[in-house]
CSV table of C-alpha atoms in Angstrom, one decimal:
chain,number,residue,atom,x,y,z
A,30,MET,CA,307.8,120.7,38.1
A,31,LYS,CA,306.0,118.2,40.4
A,32,HIS,CA,309.0,118.2,42.6
A,33,ARG,CA,308.9,122.0,43.0
A,34,ILE,CA,305.2,121.8,43.7
A,35,SER,CA,305.8,119.2,46.3
A,36,VAL,CA,308.5,121.3,48.0
A,37,LEU,CA,306.2,124.3,48.0
A,38,LEU,CA,303.4,122.4,49.5
A,39,ALA,CA,305.7,121.0,52.1
A,40,LEU,CA,306.9,124.6,53.0
A,41,VAL,CA,303.3,125.8,53.2
A,42,MET,CA,302.4,122.9,55.5
A,43,VAL,CA,305.4,123.7,57.8
A,44,LEU,CA,304.4,127.4,57.9
A,45,CYS,CA,300.8,126.4,58.8
A,46,VAL,CA,302.0,124.2,61.6
A,47,MET,CA,304.3,126.9,63.0
A,48,THR,CA,301.5,129.5,62.8
A,49,ALA,CA,299.2,127.1,64.6
A,50,CYS,CA,301.7,126.5,67.2
A,51,THR,CA,302.3,130.2,67.7
A,52,LYS,CA,298.5,130.8,68.0
A,53,THR,CA,298.2,128.0,70.4
A,54,SER,CA,301.1,129.3,72.5
A,55,ASP,CA,299.6,132.8,72.5
A,56,LYS,CA,296.2,131.4,73.4
A,57,LYS,CA,297.8,129.4,76.3
A,58,GLU,CA,299.5,132.6,77.6
A,59,THR,CA,296.2,134.6,77.3
A,60,VAL,CA,294.3,131.9,79.2
A,61,SER,CA,297.1,131.7,81.8
A,62,GLN,CA,297.0,135.6,82.3
A,63,LYS,CA,293.2,135.5,82.6
A,64,GLU,CA,293.5,132.8,85.2
A,65,LYS,CA,296.0,134.9,87.1
A,66,ASN,CA,293.7,137.9,86.9
A,67,ASN,CA,290.7,135.9,88.1
A,68,GLU,CA,292.8,134.5,91.0
A,69,THR,CA,293.8,138.0,92.0
A,70,THR,CA,290.2,139.3,91.8
A,71,ALA,CA,289.0,136.4,93.8
A,72,ALA,CA,291.7,136.9,96.5
A,73,THR,CA,290.8,140.6,96.7
A,74,GLU,CA,287.1,139.8,97.1
A,75,GLU,CA,287.9,137.3,99.7
A,76,ILE,CA,290.0,139.8,101.8
A,77,THR,CA,287.2,142.4,101.4
A,78,GLU,CA,284.6,139.9,102.6
A,79,LYS,CA,286.8,138.9,105.5
A,80,LEU,CA,287.2,142.5,106.5
A,81,GLU,CA,283.5,143.1,106.3
A,82,ASP,CA,282.8,140.0,108.3
A,83,GLU,CA,285.4,141.1,110.9
A,84,TYR,CA,283.9,144.6,111.3
A,85,GLU,CA,281.3,144.7,114.0
A,86,PRO,CA,279.3,147.9,114.5
A,87,GLU,CA,279.7,149.5,117.9
A,88,GLU,CA,277.4,151.4,120.2
A,89,TYR,CA,279.0,154.4,121.7
A,90,ASN,CA,277.8,156.7,124.5
A,91,ILE,CA,279.0,160.1,123.4
A,92,ALA,CA,279.0,163.3,125.4
A,93,VAL,CA,279.0,166.9,124.0
A,94,LEU,CA,278.8,170.2,125.7
A,95,LYS,CA,276.0,172.7,124.9
A,96,GLY,CA,278.4,174.9,123.0
A,97,PRO,CA,280.6,175.2,119.8
A,98,THR,CA,282.3,171.8,120.4
A,99,ALA,CA,278.9,170.1,119.7
A,100,VAL,CA,278.5,171.6,116.2
A,101,GLY,CA,280.9,169.3,114.3
A,102,PHE,CA,279.1,166.1,115.3
A,103,ALA,CA,275.5,167.3,114.7
A,104,LYS,CA,275.1,165.7,111.4
A,105,ALA,CA,276.4,162.3,112.5
A,106,TRP,CA,274.2,162.6,115.6
A,107,SER,CA,271.2,163.1,113.4
A,108,ASP,CA,272.2,160.4,110.9
A,109,SER,CA,272.7,157.8,113.6
A,110,GLU,CA,269.1,158.3,114.7
A,111,GLN,CA,268.1,157.5,111.2
A,112,ASN,CA,270.4,154.4,111.1
A,113,GLN,CA,272.6,156.0,108.5
A,114,THR,CA,276.0,155.5,110.2
A,115,LYS,CA,278.0,152.3,110.6
A,116,ASN,CA,277.9,152.6,114.4
A,117,LYS,CA,275.1,153.6,116.8
A,118,TYR,CA,275.7,156.8,118.6
A,119,HIS,CA,273.9,157.6,121.9
A,120,VAL,CA,274.6,161.3,122.3
A,121,THR,CA,273.9,163.4,125.4
A,122,ALA,CA,274.4,167.2,125.6
A,123,TYR,CA,275.7,168.4,129.0
A,124,ALA,CA,275.6,171.9,130.4
A,125,THR,CA,278.9,171.6,132.3
A,126,ALA,CA,282.2,170.0,131.9
A,127,ASP,CA,282.1,168.5,135.4
A,128,GLU,CA,279.3,166.2,134.3
A,129,ILE,CA,281.4,164.8,131.5
A,130,THR,CA,284.4,164.4,133.9
A,131,ALA,CA,282.2,162.3,136.2
A,132,GLY,CA,280.9,160.2,133.3
A,133,ILE,CA,284.3,159.4,132.0
A,134,ALA,CA,285.6,158.5,135.4
A,135,LYS,CA,282.7,156.1,136.0
A,136,GLY,CA,283.0,154.6,132.5
A,137,GLU,CA,279.5,155.7,131.5
A,138,ILE,CA,280.8,157.9,128.7
A,139,ASP,CA,282.9,156.3,125.9
A,140,ILE,CA,283.7,159.3,123.7
A,141,ALA,CA,283.4,163.1,124.4
A,142,ALA,CA,283.9,166.4,122.7
A,143,VAL,CA,285.5,168.6,125.4
A,144,PRO,CA,287.6,171.7,125.9
A,145,CYS,CA,291.3,171.0,125.1
A,146,ASN,CA,292.5,171.7,128.6
A,147,LEU,CA,289.9,169.4,130.1
A,148,ALA,CA,291.3,166.6,128.0
A,149,SER,CA,294.7,167.2,129.6
A,150,VAL,CA,293.2,167.3,133.1
A,151,LEU,CA,291.3,164.0,132.5
A,152,TYR,CA,294.5,162.4,131.1
A,153,ASN,CA,296.4,163.2,134.3
A,154,LYS,CA,293.4,162.4,136.5
A,155,THR,CA,292.7,159.0,135.1
A,156,ASN,CA,296.3,157.9,135.0
A,157,LYS,CA,296.6,158.2,131.2
A,158,GLN,CA,293.4,156.2,130.5
A,159,ILE,CA,292.1,158.5,127.8
A,160,SER,CA,293.4,159.7,124.4
A,161,VAL,CA,292.7,162.7,122.2
A,162,ALA,CA,292.0,161.6,118.6
A,163,ALA,CA,291.1,164.9,116.9
A,164,ILE,CA,290.8,168.7,117.2
A,165,ASN,CA,287.2,169.7,116.5
A,166,THR,CA,287.1,173.4,117.3
A,167,LEU,CA,289.7,176.2,117.0
A,168,SER,CA,289.2,179.7,118.4
A,169,VAL,CA,285.7,180.9,119.1
A,170,LEU,CA,286.6,184.2,120.9
A,171,TYR,CA,285.8,187.6,119.5
A,172,MET,CA,286.0,191.2,120.7
A,173,VAL,CA,282.8,193.2,120.1
A,174,SER,CA,282.2,196.9,120.5
A,175,THR,CA,280.5,200.0,119.0
A,176,GLN,CA,284.0,201.5,118.5
A,177,GLU,CA,286.5,201.0,115.7
A,178,LEU,CA,289.5,198.9,116.7
A,179,GLU,CA,292.1,198.0,114.2
A,180,SER,CA,294.5,196.1,116.3
A,181,VAL,CA,295.2,194.8,119.8
A,182,ALA,CA,297.2,197.9,120.5
A,183,ASP,CA,294.0,199.9,120.3
A,184,LEU,CA,292.8,198.2,123.5
A,185,LYS,CA,295.2,200.3,125.5
A,186,GLY,CA,293.3,202.4,128.1
A,187,LYS,CA,290.1,200.3,127.5
A,188,THR,CA,288.0,198.2,129.9
A,189,ILE,CA,287.3,194.7,128.6
A,190,TYR,CA,284.3,192.9,129.9
A,191,THR,CA,284.4,189.2,129.5
A,192,THR,CA,283.7,185.8,131.1
A,193,GLY,CA,285.9,182.8,132.0
A,194,GLN,CA,288.1,184.0,134.8
A,195,GLY,CA,290.5,181.3,135.8
A,196,THR,CA,289.8,179.4,132.6
A,197,THR,CA,291.2,179.3,129.1
A,198,PRO,CA,289.6,182.6,127.9
A,199,GLU,CA,291.5,184.5,130.6
A,200,TYR,CA,294.8,182.8,129.7
A,201,THR,CA,294.2,183.2,126.0
A,202,LEU,CA,293.4,186.9,126.4
A,203,ASN,CA,296.4,187.6,128.7
A,204,TYR,CA,298.8,185.8,126.3
A,205,ILE,CA,297.6,188.0,123.3
A,206,LEU,CA,297.8,191.2,125.4
A,207,THR,CA,301.3,190.4,126.7
A,208,LYS,CA,302.6,189.5,123.3
A,209,ASN,CA,301.4,192.9,122.1
A,210,GLY,CA,303.2,194.7,124.9
A,211,LEU,CA,300.1,195.5,127.0
A,212,LYS,CA,300.1,194.9,130.8
A,213,VAL,CA,296.8,193.8,132.4
A,214,GLY,CA,295.9,196.2,135.2
A,215,GLU,CA,298.1,199.0,133.8
A,216,ASP,CA,297.4,199.4,130.1
A,217,VAL,CA,294.2,197.4,130.0
A,218,THR,CA,291.5,196.8,132.7
A,219,ILE,CA,289.6,193.5,132.6
A,220,GLU,CA,286.4,192.9,134.4
A,221,TYR,CA,285.2,189.3,134.6
A,222,LYS,CA,281.5,188.4,134.8
A,223,SER,CA,279.9,185.1,135.5
A,224,GLU,CA,277.6,185.1,132.5
A,225,ALA,CA,277.6,186.4,128.9
A,226,ALA,CA,274.3,188.1,129.6
A,227,GLU,CA,276.0,190.3,132.2
A,228,VAL,CA,278.6,191.3,129.6
A,229,ALA,CA,275.9,192.1,127.1
A,230,ALA,CA,274.1,194.3,129.5
A,231,LEU,CA,277.2,196.3,130.4
A,232,LEU,CA,278.1,196.8,126.7
A,233,SER,CA,274.6,198.2,126.1
A,234,GLN,CA,275.1,200.7,129.0
A,235,ASP,CA,278.7,201.8,128.1
A,236,SER,CA,279.3,202.7,124.5
A,237,SER,CA,283.0,203.0,125.1
A,238,ALA,CA,283.3,199.5,126.5
A,239,VAL,CA,284.7,196.5,124.8
A,240,GLY,CA,283.5,192.9,125.3
A,241,MET,CA,285.2,189.6,124.6
A,242,LEU,CA,282.8,186.7,124.2
A,243,PRO,CA,282.8,183.2,122.7
A,244,GLN,CA,280.5,182.2,119.9
A,245,PRO,CA,277.5,182.1,119.7
A,246,TYR,CA,277.2,184.8,122.5
A,247,ALA,CA,279.2,187.3,120.4
A,248,THR,CA,276.7,186.9,117.6
A,249,ALA,CA,273.7,187.1,120.1
A,250,VAL,CA,275.0,190.4,121.4
A,251,ILE,CA,275.3,191.9,117.9
A,252,THR,CA,271.9,190.6,116.9
A,253,LYS,CA,270.3,192.4,119.9
A,254,ASN,CA,272.3,195.6,119.4
A,255,PRO,CA,272.9,196.4,115.7
A,256,SER,CA,275.4,199.2,116.7
A,257,MET,CA,277.7,196.4,118.0
A,258,LYS,CA,280.1,194.6,115.7
A,259,ILE,CA,283.0,192.2,115.8
A,260,VAL,CA,286.2,194.4,116.1
A,261,LEU,CA,288.8,191.7,116.7
A,262,ASP,CA,289.0,188.0,115.9
A,263,MET,CA,291.0,186.7,118.8
A,264,GLY,CA,291.9,183.6,116.9
A,265,GLU,CA,293.6,185.7,114.2
A,266,GLU,CA,295.3,187.8,116.8
A,267,TRP,CA,296.7,184.6,118.4
A,268,ASN,CA,298.0,183.4,115.1
A,269,LYS,CA,299.9,186.7,114.7
A,270,VAL,CA,302.0,185.9,117.8
A,271,SER,CA,302.0,182.1,117.7
A,272,ASN,CA,303.0,179.5,115.2
A,273,THR,CA,300.0,177.3,116.0
A,274,PRO,CA,296.3,178.1,116.5
A,275,VAL,CA,294.1,178.3,119.6
A,276,VAL,CA,292.7,174.8,120.3
A,277,THR,CA,289.3,175.2,121.9
A,278,GLY,CA,287.8,171.7,121.6
A,279,VAL,CA,289.0,168.1,121.0
A,280,VAL,CA,287.6,164.6,120.7
A,281,ILE,CA,288.7,162.2,123.4
A,282,ALA,CA,287.9,158.5,124.1
A,283,ARG,CA,288.6,156.0,126.9
A,284,ASN,CA,291.5,153.8,125.8
A,285,ASN,CA,289.7,150.6,126.6
A,286,VAL,CA,286.8,151.7,124.4
A,287,ILE,CA,289.3,152.2,121.5
A,288,ASP,CA,291.0,148.9,122.1
A,289,ARG,CA,287.9,146.8,122.2
A,290,ASN,CA,287.1,147.5,118.6
A,291,GLU,CA,289.6,149.8,116.8
A,292,SER,CA,287.9,149.4,113.4
A,293,GLY,CA,284.6,150.6,115.0
A,294,PHE,CA,286.5,153.6,116.5
A,295,GLU,CA,288.0,154.3,113.1
A,296,ALA,CA,284.5,154.3,111.6
A,297,PHE,CA,283.4,156.8,114.2
A,298,LEU,CA,286.2,159.1,113.3
A,299,GLU,CA,285.3,158.8,109.6
A,300,ASP,CA,281.7,159.7,110.5
A,301,TYR,CA,282.9,162.6,112.6
A,302,SER,CA,285.1,163.9,109.7
A,303,ASN,CA,282.2,163.7,107.2
A,304,SER,CA,279.9,165.4,109.7
A,305,VAL,CA,282.3,168.4,110.1
A,306,GLU,CA,282.6,168.8,106.4
A,307,TYR,CA,278.8,168.8,106.1
A,308,ALA,CA,278.6,171.5,108.8
A,309,LYS,CA,280.9,173.8,107.0
A,310,SER,CA,278.8,173.8,103.8
A,311,ASN,CA,275.3,173.2,105.1
A,312,VAL,CA,275.0,175.8,107.9
A,313,GLU,CA,271.2,176.1,107.9
A,314,ASP,CA,270.7,172.4,108.1
A,315,VAL,CA,273.1,172.0,110.9
A,316,ALA,CA,271.6,174.9,112.7
A,317,ALA,CA,268.2,173.2,112.6
A,318,ILE,CA,269.7,170.0,114.0
A,319,LEU,CA,271.3,171.9,116.9
A,320,ALA,CA,268.0,173.7,117.6
A,321,ASP,CA,266.2,170.4,117.7
A,322,LYS,CA,268.8,169.0,120.1
A,323,GLY,CA,268.5,172.0,122.4
A,324,ILE,CA,272.0,173.3,121.8
A,325,PHE,CA,271.4,176.7,120.1
A,326,GLU,CA,268.5,178.7,118.7
A,327,SER,CA,268.4,178.1,115.0
A,328,ALA,CA,268.6,181.8,114.0
A,329,ILE,CA,271.6,182.5,116.2
A,330,ALA,CA,273.3,179.3,115.2
A,331,THR,CA,272.9,180.1,111.5
A,332,LYS,CA,274.7,183.4,111.9
A,333,ALA,CA,277.3,182.1,114.4
A,334,ILE,CA,278.5,178.7,112.9
A,335,PRO,CA,280.7,180.4,110.2
A,336,TYR,CA,282.6,182.1,113.1
A,337,MET,CA,283.0,179.0,115.2
A,338,ASN,CA,286.1,177.6,113.3
A,339,ILE,CA,284.8,174.0,113.3
A,340,ALA,CA,287.6,171.7,112.3
A,341,PHE,CA,288.7,168.1,112.2
A,342,ILE,CA,292.5,167.8,112.6
A,343,THR,CA,294.3,164.6,113.3
A,344,GLY,CA,297.7,163.1,113.2
A,345,GLU,CA,301.0,165.0,113.8
A,346,GLN,CA,299.4,168.4,113.2
A,347,MET,CA,296.9,167.7,115.9
A,348,GLN,CA,299.7,166.8,118.3
A,349,VAL,CA,301.8,169.9,117.5
A,350,ASN,CA,298.8,172.2,117.9
A,351,VAL,CA,297.5,170.7,121.1
A,352,ASP,CA,300.9,170.4,122.7
A,353,THR,CA,301.8,174.0,121.9
A,354,TYR,CA,298.5,175.4,123.2
A,355,LEU,CA,298.7,173.3,126.4
A,356,ASN,CA,302.2,174.5,127.1
A,357,VAL,CA,300.9,178.1,126.9
A,358,LEU,CA,298.2,177.3,129.4
A,359,TYR,CA,300.7,175.4,131.7
A,360,GLN,CA,302.9,178.5,131.8
A,361,ALA,CA,299.9,180.6,132.8
A,362,ASN,CA,298.6,178.1,135.4
A,363,PRO,CA,299.7,174.5,135.7
A,364,LYS,CA,296.4,173.5,137.3
A,365,SER,CA,294.6,174.5,134.0
A,366,VAL,CA,296.0,171.4,132.3
A,367,GLY,CA,295.9,169.1,135.4
A,368,GLY,CA,299.4,169.8,136.7
A,369,ALA,CA,301.4,168.6,133.7
A,370,VAL,CA,301.4,168.7,129.9
A,371,PRO,CA,300.6,165.2,128.6
A,372,ASP,CA,303.3,163.0,127.0
A,373,ASN,CA,303.1,161.4,123.5
A,374,LYS,CA,300.8,158.6,124.8
A,375,PHE,CA,298.1,161.2,125.0
A,376,TYR,CA,297.6,161.1,121.2
A,377,TYR,CA,295.7,158.6,119.2
A,378,PHE,CA,296.8,158.4,115.6
A,379,SER,CA,294.2,157.2,113.1
A,380,GLU,CA,295.3,154.7,110.5
A,381,ASP,CA,293.1,156.2,107.8
A,382,LEU,CA,292.6,159.9,108.6
A,383,VAL,CA,295.4,162.4,108.5
A,384,GLY,CA,294.9,166.1,108.4
């Protein structure tokens, strides 16, 4: 009996020792895993700290035109003045594209929101020293009239008053008319005026006339003459005869500006993207900013912004859209794109933003 008890006690002791060993082993594995997790967390924090340490805020001189291409950056422009952006943006609104061309050539402007064809002209003129990083505006052209027009075909026999002879509005209009089987000078008469105000005056005098105007001028005409209305969205009409959209405005930068601090430029693009999204859903706020900056009257901007097709398109889609549009312009007039359609080096592909 004592022997059996001794044997049982011995077995119990062995089991206890084995259990203790197993618990110790499990404890060691748990401690080891915790140590590994702590090491990973520490390494991640160290990399993040290094990235933050390496990032240096930039100060950029930015140019915008007093038109639709300025709308997308309005919120970032305002935020920068309140020190709410990673970089500091010194923004100047110019009345003409020639002023921006001169500023880029002299190195006084770092980044600019410009017409798509001007970006191509600058690329060729500066020996490929600028890059396009994003599309910021699609079509802004609209037909307005007191008449009912259901399609481009209904323009046959009409006189169209518009602006922009020798520039992209002319080439865009001609492309759409031609693709719809209408010949300028035979089926349709086009009269070009130097200012939108002239077009508005003619439309008020001739109830049978049709006008093609960019925003916000199309909205201004309708506001002053309630009998007027938008009868054709030229961006939609373009899309019916082309696989890619009209590209009105793009964001460009000098290559040496990008290269000196690429992380700073990426931060700028992120601010721009966020600013565009804000503009789409906060029209009245952005209209107030634009009025404060002397771009548009607030009341007109509030009505016109939804028709301005503000965008932020980067990456391969940007390249396809821009290249296709520039080729159409080149076929119409090589000088409109600076004599040649840019090669692939024209495009800056953001590491973080694709859309």
